[in-house]
Amino acid sequence: MTTPDVIPGLEGVIAAETGLSSVDGLKGELIIAGFPLAELAENATFEEAAYLLWHGKLPDGAQLETFHDELAQRRALPQITLQLLDAAAAQQTAPMDALRMVAATLDLDLDDDPDTQALSLLARLPTAVAAYHRLRQGRKPLSPREELSHAANYLYLLHGEAPTPAQVRALDTYLITVVDHGLNASTFTARTIVSTDSDLVSAITGAIGALKGPKHGGAPGPALDMVFEIGHPDHAEPTLRAKLERGERLMGFGHRVYKVRDPRADVLSRAAARLYESSGQQELIELYDLARHVEQTAVRLLEEFKPGRNLQTNVEFYTALLLHGLNLSSDLFSPTFAIGRLPGWIAHCLEQQRNGRLIRPDSVYTGRRDRRWQPLPER
Ligand code: ACO
């Protein structure tokens, strides 16, 4: 039984002030450091968005160049990270678990100040994800290319060839779309860790652990699997109805905060449409049309099965479609989400370190109080 004073899941509890992002779940509005999400995600590069979150303003040309150079020079992985990735690949460890393990090694210099740690983490996380992807396939990791942007270099490290401008634009848009989102579970985890005066690397390691779960960043793979399983518009209704009758959750739908369509879904569906059209591949264009049909059917059936719950499309549904169009396999979806969310996590940690107080909520004890010690033979 729920104790009246307890707020399960801390829903509606305001635990921090932030200048980083504002989420209005009833209006379906997301503001990132003053910008409407769509404006930022469709125009900025990932580096510009990260700089904006860390410095509170967009960089000018010289600042952007310096920021790019500072990141590009740090992309190579420490030896210990590569050794760990190698050992994890030998055991076919799941990518998010491998990432959580190696995140803790991305900056091992405890004397580094938070700004240096932040740069090292941001620069190296994509290198680690791509290196692990190749190692798991029995291939050698590639060396980062300093002249490429953050997004372009990540795609190069995964696929071994420089991406097209349309692919880079699509990935920049995706990474910025997920760059920050209020006090979500992983961001709260990161803030909690630095609130103890622990360090940034520990906070990011914890945040990756929180992001992994299917109620947070683990949903896009299953969302795409669902579209493939449906396969044809005529199968959408019977397949989704059967899932709901079995009590399953439809991946890519529902959100703790949004009670209307997640604004990130709009940005990503437009970006996916542009990417798929630019590819000229009929099979991708058909997949996009199928996904739209699945989305409309799912929203209609969710209203039928869970009336009044307002279960709408969330960010993960079109994440899956966009990343699939960039030739990312579904086991890369959550790690790529982590790469996008990283500047937000770091910005929240820096904000917490500047203004925050130790995060330490209370609990209500509901256990027994009448026990007395029994020596082992008497139990
Ligand atoms: N499919 C079917 N039913 C659902 C779904 C769904 N996707 N989402 C919620 N419901 C139902 C629940 O079964 C519950 O019904 P009940 O009260 O009859 O038992 C009701 O709606 C409320 O669900 P809660 O889990 O209490 O809602 P909460 O706000 O905690 O959940 C969450 C939000 C976890 C995202 C949920 O909607 C879900 O599991 N969605 C599917 C997974 C997913 O898409 N995750 C990605 C989230 S986006 C992100 O974090 C980046």
Coordinates of C-alpha atoms and ligand atoms in Angstrom, one line a residue:
M1 CA 0.0 0.0 0.0
T2 CA 1.3 3.5 -0.9
T3 CA 2.0 5.7 2.1
P4 CA 0.2 9.1 1.5
D5 CA 3.3 11.2 1.9
V6 CA 5.4 9.3 -0.7
I7 CA 5.4 10.5 -4.3
P8 CA 6.2 7.4 -6.3
G9 CA 8.8 8.0 -9.0
L10 CA 9.1 11.6 -7.7
E11 CA 6.5 12.5 -10.3
G12 CA 5.9 16.3 -10.3
V13 CA 8.6 16.9 -7.6
I14 CA 10.8 19.9 -8.5
A15 CA 14.3 19.0 -7.4
A16 CA 16.5 21.5 -9.2
E17 CA 16.6 24.9 -11.0
T18 CA 18.1 24.7 -14.4
G19 CA 18.9 27.1 -17.3
L20 CA 19.5 24.2 -19.7
S21 CA 16.2 23.0 -20.9
S22 CA 12.5 23.4 -20.3
V23 CA 10.0 20.6 -21.0
D24 CA 6.3 21.4 -21.1
G25 CA 4.5 18.1 -21.4
L26 CA 1.0 19.5 -21.9
K27 CA 2.0 22.0 -24.7
G28 CA 4.5 19.5 -26.2
E29 CA 7.2 22.1 -26.0
L30 CA 11.0 21.7 -25.5
I31 CA 13.3 24.7 -25.1
I32 CA 17.1 24.1 -25.2
A33 CA 19.0 27.0 -23.5
G34 CA 16.5 29.5 -24.9
F35 CA 16.0 27.9 -28.4
P36 CA 12.9 26.0 -29.6
L37 CA 14.2 22.5 -30.2
A38 CA 13.3 22.4 -33.9
E39 CA 15.3 25.6 -34.6
L40 CA 18.4 24.4 -32.9
A41 CA 18.3 20.8 -34.1
E42 CA 17.7 21.7 -37.7
N43 CA 20.4 24.4 -37.9
A44 CA 23.2 23.8 -35.4
T45 CA 26.0 21.4 -35.4
F46 CA 26.4 19.1 -32.4
E47 CA 29.5 21.1 -31.4
E48 CA 27.5 24.3 -31.4
A49 CA 24.8 22.8 -29.2
A50 CA 27.3 21.3 -26.7
Y51 CA 29.1 24.7 -26.5
L52 CA 25.7 26.4 -26.0
L53 CA 24.9 24.2 -23.1
W54 CA 28.3 24.5 -21.5
H55 CA 28.8 28.2 -22.0
G56 CA 25.2 29.6 -22.1
K57 CA 25.7 31.1 -25.6
L58 CA 26.4 30.1 -29.1
P59 CA 30.1 30.2 -30.1
D60 CA 31.5 32.7 -32.6
G61 CA 33.6 31.4 -35.5
A62 CA 36.9 31.5 -33.6
Q63 CA 35.4 29.9 -30.5
L64 CA 33.8 27.2 -32.5
E65 CA 37.1 26.4 -34.3
T66 CA 39.0 26.2 -30.9
F67 CA 36.2 24.0 -29.5
H68 CA 36.4 21.7 -32.5
D69 CA 40.2 21.4 -32.2
E70 CA 40.1 20.8 -28.4
L71 CA 37.7 17.9 -29.0
A72 CA 39.3 16.5 -32.1
Q73 CA 42.7 16.3 -30.5
R74 CA 41.3 14.2 -27.6
R75 CA 39.4 11.6 -29.6
A76 CA 42.0 8.8 -29.3
L77 CA 41.2 6.3 -26.6
P78 CA 43.5 5.5 -23.6
Q79 CA 45.2 2.1 -23.9
I80 CA 43.3 0.7 -20.9
T81 CA 40.0 1.6 -22.6
L82 CA 41.0 -0.3 -25.7
Q83 CA 42.1 -3.3 -23.6
L84 CA 38.8 -3.4 -21.7
L85 CA 36.8 -3.1 -25.0
D86 CA 38.8 -6.0 -26.4
A87 CA 38.1 -8.1 -23.4
A88 CA 34.4 -7.2 -23.5
A89 CA 34.2 -8.0 -27.2
A90 CA 35.7 -11.4 -26.6
Q91 CA 32.8 -12.2 -24.3
Q92 CA 30.2 -10.5 -26.6
T93 CA 29.2 -8.2 -23.7
A94 CA 26.1 -6.1 -24.7
P95 CA 27.2 -2.6 -26.0
M96 CA 25.6 -0.5 -23.3
D97 CA 27.2 -2.7 -20.6
A98 CA 30.6 -2.4 -22.4
L99 CA 30.1 1.3 -22.6
R100 CA 29.3 1.6 -18.9
M101 CA 32.5 -0.3 -18.1
V102 CA 34.8 1.8 -20.2
A103 CA 33.2 5.2 -19.5
A104 CA 35.0 5.0 -16.2
T105 CA 38.3 4.9 -18.0
L106 CA 37.8 7.7 -20.5
D107 CA 39.6 10.2 -18.3
L108 CA 41.7 8.5 -15.6
D109 CA 43.7 11.6 -14.7
L110 CA 42.2 12.5 -11.3
D111 CA 44.0 15.9 -11.4
D112 CA 42.1 17.0 -14.5
D113 CA 39.7 19.8 -13.8
P114 CA 36.0 19.3 -14.6
D115 CA 36.3 21.3 -17.9
T116 CA 39.2 19.0 -19.1
Q117 CA 37.3 15.9 -18.0
A118 CA 34.2 17.2 -19.9
L119 CA 36.2 17.6 -23.1
S120 CA 37.8 14.2 -22.8
L121 CA 34.5 12.4 -22.2
L122 CA 32.7 14.2 -25.0
A123 CA 35.5 13.5 -27.5
R124 CA 36.1 9.9 -26.6
L125 CA 32.7 8.4 -26.0
P126 CA 31.9 8.1 -29.8
T127 CA 35.4 6.6 -30.4
A128 CA 34.7 4.0 -27.7
V129 CA 31.2 3.1 -29.2
A130 CA 32.6 2.8 -32.7
A131 CA 35.7 0.8 -31.6
Y132 CA 33.5 -1.6 -29.7
H133 CA 31.2 -2.1 -32.6
R134 CA 34.1 -3.0 -34.9
L135 CA 35.7 -5.2 -32.2
R136 CA 32.5 -7.2 -31.8
Q137 CA 32.5 -7.9 -35.5
G138 CA 36.1 -9.1 -35.3
R139 CA 37.4 -5.9 -37.1
K140 CA 40.1 -3.5 -35.9
P141 CA 39.0 -0.1 -34.6
L142 CA 39.8 2.9 -36.9
S143 CA 41.8 6.0 -35.9
P144 CA 39.7 9.1 -35.5
R145 CA 40.1 11.8 -38.2
E146 CA 40.7 15.3 -36.7
E147 CA 39.5 17.2 -39.7
L148 CA 36.0 15.7 -39.5
S149 CA 33.2 17.1 -37.3
H150 CA 32.0 15.2 -34.2
A151 CA 29.1 13.6 -36.1
A152 CA 31.0 12.9 -39.3
N153 CA 33.9 11.3 -37.4
Y154 CA 31.5 9.0 -35.5
L155 CA 30.0 7.8 -38.8
Y156 CA 33.5 7.4 -40.3
L157 CA 34.7 5.4 -37.3
L158 CA 31.7 3.1 -37.6
H159 CA 31.5 2.5 -41.3
G160 CA 35.1 3.3 -42.5
E161 CA 34.1 5.9 -45.1
A162 CA 33.4 9.6 -44.9
P163 CA 29.6 10.2 -44.7
T164 CA 27.6 12.4 -47.1
P165 CA 26.6 15.9 -46.0
A166 CA 22.9 14.7 -45.8
Q167 CA 24.0 11.9 -43.4
V168 CA 26.0 14.3 -41.2
R169 CA 23.1 16.7 -41.1
A170 CA 20.7 13.9 -40.1
L171 CA 23.1 12.7 -37.3
D172 CA 23.7 16.3 -36.0
T173 CA 19.9 16.7 -35.9
Y174 CA 19.4 13.5 -34.0
L175 CA 22.2 14.2 -31.4
I176 CA 20.9 17.7 -30.7
T177 CA 17.3 16.4 -30.5
V178 CA 18.3 14.3 -27.5
V179 CA 21.0 16.6 -26.1
D180 CA 19.0 17.6 -23.0
H181 CA 15.6 17.0 -21.5
G182 CA 15.0 18.4 -18.1
L183 CA 15.5 16.1 -15.1
N184 CA 15.1 12.8 -16.8
A185 CA 16.3 9.6 -14.9
S186 CA 19.8 9.6 -16.3
T187 CA 20.4 13.3 -15.8
F188 CA 19.0 13.1 -12.2
T189 CA 21.4 10.2 -11.6
A190 CA 24.4 12.2 -12.9
R191 CA 23.4 15.2 -10.8
T192 CA 22.9 13.0 -7.7
I193 CA 26.4 11.6 -8.1
V194 CA 28.2 15.0 -8.5
S195 CA 26.1 16.4 -5.6
T196 CA 28.2 14.3 -3.3
D197 CA 31.3 16.1 -4.6
S198 CA 32.2 13.0 -6.6
D199 CA 33.6 13.5 -10.1
L200 CA 32.3 13.9 -13.6
V201 CA 33.5 10.6 -14.9
S202 CA 31.7 8.8 -12.1
A203 CA 28.5 10.8 -12.9
I204 CA 28.6 9.8 -16.5
T205 CA 29.2 6.2 -15.8
G206 CA 26.1 6.2 -13.5
A207 CA 24.1 8.0 -16.1
I208 CA 24.8 5.4 -18.8
G209 CA 23.6 2.8 -16.4
A210 CA 20.3 4.7 -15.9
L211 CA 19.9 5.3 -19.7
K212 CA 20.2 1.6 -20.5
G213 CA 16.7 0.6 -19.3
P214 CA 13.9 0.2 -21.8
K215 CA 11.8 2.7 -19.8
H216 CA 14.4 5.3 -20.7
G217 CA 17.0 5.0 -23.6
G218 CA 16.6 1.3 -24.3
A219 CA 13.4 1.5 -26.4
P220 CA 14.4 2.4 -30.0
G221 CA 15.8 -1.0 -30.9
P222 CA 12.5 -2.8 -29.9
A223 CA 10.5 0.0 -31.6
L224 CA 12.2 -0.7 -35.0
D225 CA 11.9 -4.5 -34.4
M226 CA 8.2 -3.9 -34.0
V227 CA 7.9 -2.0 -37.4
F228 CA 9.9 -4.8 -39.1
E229 CA 7.8 -7.5 -37.4
I230 CA 4.6 -5.8 -38.8
G231 CA 6.2 -5.6 -42.2
H232 CA 3.1 -4.5 -44.2
P233 CA 0.5 -1.8 -43.4
D234 CA -2.3 -4.5 -43.4
H235 CA -0.6 -6.3 -40.5
A236 CA -0.3 -3.2 -38.3
E237 CA -3.7 -3.4 -36.6
P238 CA -3.8 -7.1 -35.9
T239 CA -0.2 -7.2 -34.6
L240 CA -0.5 -4.2 -32.4
R241 CA -3.9 -5.3 -31.1
A242 CA -2.5 -8.7 -30.2
K243 CA 0.4 -7.1 -28.3
L244 CA -2.0 -4.9 -26.3
E245 CA -4.3 -7.8 -25.6
R246 CA -1.3 -9.7 -24.2
G247 CA -0.6 -6.7 -21.9
E248 CA 2.6 -5.8 -23.7
R249 CA 3.8 -2.2 -24.0
L250 CA 4.3 -0.7 -27.4
M251 CA 7.8 0.6 -27.6
G252 CA 8.2 4.2 -28.7
F253 CA 4.9 5.3 -27.1
G254 CA 4.0 6.9 -23.8
H255 CA 6.0 9.3 -21.7
R256 CA 6.1 10.4 -18.1
V257 CA 6.0 14.1 -18.9
Y258 CA 4.5 14.4 -22.4
K259 CA 0.7 14.0 -22.6
V260 CA 0.8 15.1 -26.3
R261 CA 3.1 14.1 -29.1
D262 CA 6.7 14.4 -28.1
P263 CA 8.1 17.5 -30.0
R264 CA 11.3 15.5 -30.6
A265 CA 9.2 12.9 -32.6
D266 CA 8.2 15.7 -35.1
V267 CA 11.8 16.9 -35.5
L268 CA 13.1 13.3 -36.0
S269 CA 10.3 12.3 -38.3
R270 CA 11.1 15.3 -40.6
A271 CA 14.8 14.5 -40.4
A272 CA 14.2 10.8 -41.3
A273 CA 12.0 11.8 -44.2
R274 CA 14.7 14.1 -45.6
L275 CA 17.4 11.5 -45.1
Y276 CA 15.3 8.7 -46.7
E277 CA 14.4 10.9 -49.7
S278 CA 18.0 11.9 -50.2
S279 CA 19.0 8.3 -50.2
G280 CA 16.8 7.6 -53.3
Q281 CA 16.3 4.1 -52.0
Q282 CA 12.7 2.9 -52.6
E283 CA 12.9 0.4 -49.8
L284 CA 13.7 3.1 -47.2
I285 CA 10.9 5.3 -48.5
E286 CA 8.5 2.4 -48.1
L287 CA 9.8 1.8 -44.6
Y288 CA 9.1 5.4 -43.7
D289 CA 5.5 5.2 -45.0
L290 CA 5.0 1.9 -43.1
A291 CA 6.3 3.5 -39.9
R292 CA 3.9 6.4 -40.2
H293 CA 1.1 4.0 -40.6
V294 CA 2.2 1.9 -37.6
E295 CA 2.5 5.1 -35.5
Q296 CA -1.1 6.3 -36.4
T297 CA -2.5 2.8 -35.7
A298 CA -0.6 2.5 -32.4
V299 CA -1.8 5.9 -31.1
R300 CA -5.4 5.0 -32.0
L301 CA -5.2 1.5 -30.4
L302 CA -3.5 2.9 -27.2
E303 CA -6.5 5.3 -26.8
E304 CA -8.8 2.3 -27.2
F305 CA -6.9 0.1 -24.7
K306 CA -5.8 2.8 -22.2
P307 CA -8.5 5.5 -22.6
G308 CA -7.6 8.9 -21.1
R309 CA -3.9 8.0 -20.7
N310 CA -2.8 10.1 -23.6
L311 CA -0.2 7.7 -24.8
Q312 CA 1.4 9.4 -27.7
T313 CA 4.5 8.9 -29.9
N314 CA 7.8 9.5 -28.0
V315 CA 11.3 10.3 -29.2
E316 CA 12.4 6.7 -29.5
F317 CA 10.1 5.7 -32.4
Y318 CA 11.6 8.0 -35.0
T319 CA 15.1 7.7 -33.4
A320 CA 15.0 4.1 -34.6
L321 CA 14.0 5.0 -38.1
L322 CA 16.6 7.8 -38.4
L323 CA 19.5 5.8 -37.1
H324 CA 18.5 2.8 -39.3
G325 CA 18.7 5.2 -42.3
L326 CA 22.3 6.0 -41.2
N327 CA 23.1 2.2 -41.4
L328 CA 23.4 1.9 -37.6
S329 CA 22.4 -1.6 -36.3
S330 CA 19.9 -1.5 -33.5
D331 CA 22.4 -2.4 -30.8
L332 CA 24.0 1.0 -31.6
F333 CA 20.8 3.0 -30.9
S334 CA 21.2 3.3 -27.1
P335 CA 24.9 4.0 -27.2
T336 CA 24.3 6.7 -29.8
F337 CA 21.6 8.2 -27.6
A338 CA 24.3 8.3 -24.8
I339 CA 26.6 10.2 -27.2
G340 CA 23.9 12.7 -27.9
R341 CA 22.8 13.2 -24.2
L342 CA 26.4 13.5 -23.0
P343 CA 26.7 17.3 -23.3
G344 CA 23.4 17.6 -21.4
W345 CA 24.6 15.3 -18.6
I346 CA 27.8 17.2 -18.3
A347 CA 26.1 20.6 -18.3
H348 CA 23.8 19.5 -15.5
C349 CA 26.7 18.2 -13.5
L350 CA 28.6 21.6 -13.9
E351 CA 25.4 23.4 -12.9
Q352 CA 25.0 21.1 -9.9
Q353 CA 28.6 21.7 -8.9
R354 CA 28.1 25.5 -9.1
N355 CA 24.7 25.9 -7.4
G356 CA 23.6 22.5 -6.0
R357 CA 23.1 21.0 -2.7
L358 CA 23.7 17.3 -1.7
I359 CA 20.7 15.4 -3.2
R360 CA 19.4 13.3 -0.4
P361 CA 15.6 12.7 -0.3
D362 CA 13.9 10.9 2.6
S363 CA 12.0 7.6 2.7
V364 CA 9.2 6.4 4.9
Y365 CA 10.0 3.2 6.8
T366 CA 7.3 0.5 6.3
G367 CA 9.2 -2.5 7.8
R368 CA 8.8 -4.1 11.2
R369 CA 10.1 -2.6 14.4
D370 CA 9.5 -5.5 16.8
R371 CA 12.4 -7.8 16.1
R372 CA 14.9 -9.0 18.7
W373 CA 18.2 -10.6 18.0
Q374 CA 18.3 -14.5 17.9
P375 CA 21.6 -16.4 18.0
L376 CA 22.2 -18.6 15.0
P377 CA 21.2 -22.0 16.5
E378 CA 17.8 -20.6 17.6
R379 CA 16.7 -19.3 14.2
Ligands
ACO1 N1 2.1 0.7 -24.4 C1 1.1 0.2 -23.7 N2 0.7 0.6 -22.5 C2 1.4 1.6 -22.0 C3 2.5 2.2 -22.6 C4 2.9 1.7 -23.9 N3 3.9 2.1 -24.5 N4 3.0 3.2 -21.8 C5 2.2 3.3 -20.7 N5 1.2 2.3 -20.8 C6 0.2 2.1 -19.9 C7 0.7 1.3 -18.7 O1 0.5 -0.1 -18.9 C8 -0.2 1.8 -17.6 O2 -1.5 1.2 -17.7 P1 -2.3 0.7 -16.4 O3 -2.4 1.9 -15.5 O4 -3.6 0.3 -17.0 O5 -1.5 -0.4 -15.8 C9 -0.4 3.3 -17.9 O6 -0.2 3.4 -19.3 C10 0.6 4.2 -17.2 O7 1.9 3.6 -17.4 P2 3.1 4.0 -16.4 O8 4.2 3.0 -16.6 O9 2.6 4.3 -15.0 O10 3.5 5.4 -17.0 P3 4.9 6.1 -16.8 O11 4.7 7.5 -16.9 O12 5.6 5.6 -15.6 O13 5.7 5.5 -18.1 C11 7.0 5.1 -19.9 C12 6.3 6.2 -19.1 C13 7.9 4.2 -19.1 C14 7.8 5.8 -21.0 C15 5.9 4.1 -20.6 O14 5.0 4.9 -21.4 C16 6.5 3.0 -21.4 O15 6.9 2.0 -20.9 N6 6.6 3.2 -22.8 C17 7.2 2.2 -23.6 C18 8.8 2.2 -23.6 C19 9.3 3.5 -24.2 O16 8.9 3.9 -25.3 N7 10.4 4.0 -23.6 C20 11.0 5.3 -24.0 C21 10.6 6.4 -23.3 S1 11.2 8.0 -24.0 C22 12.7 8.3 -23.1 O17 12.9 8.0 -22.0 C23 13.8 8.8 -23.9

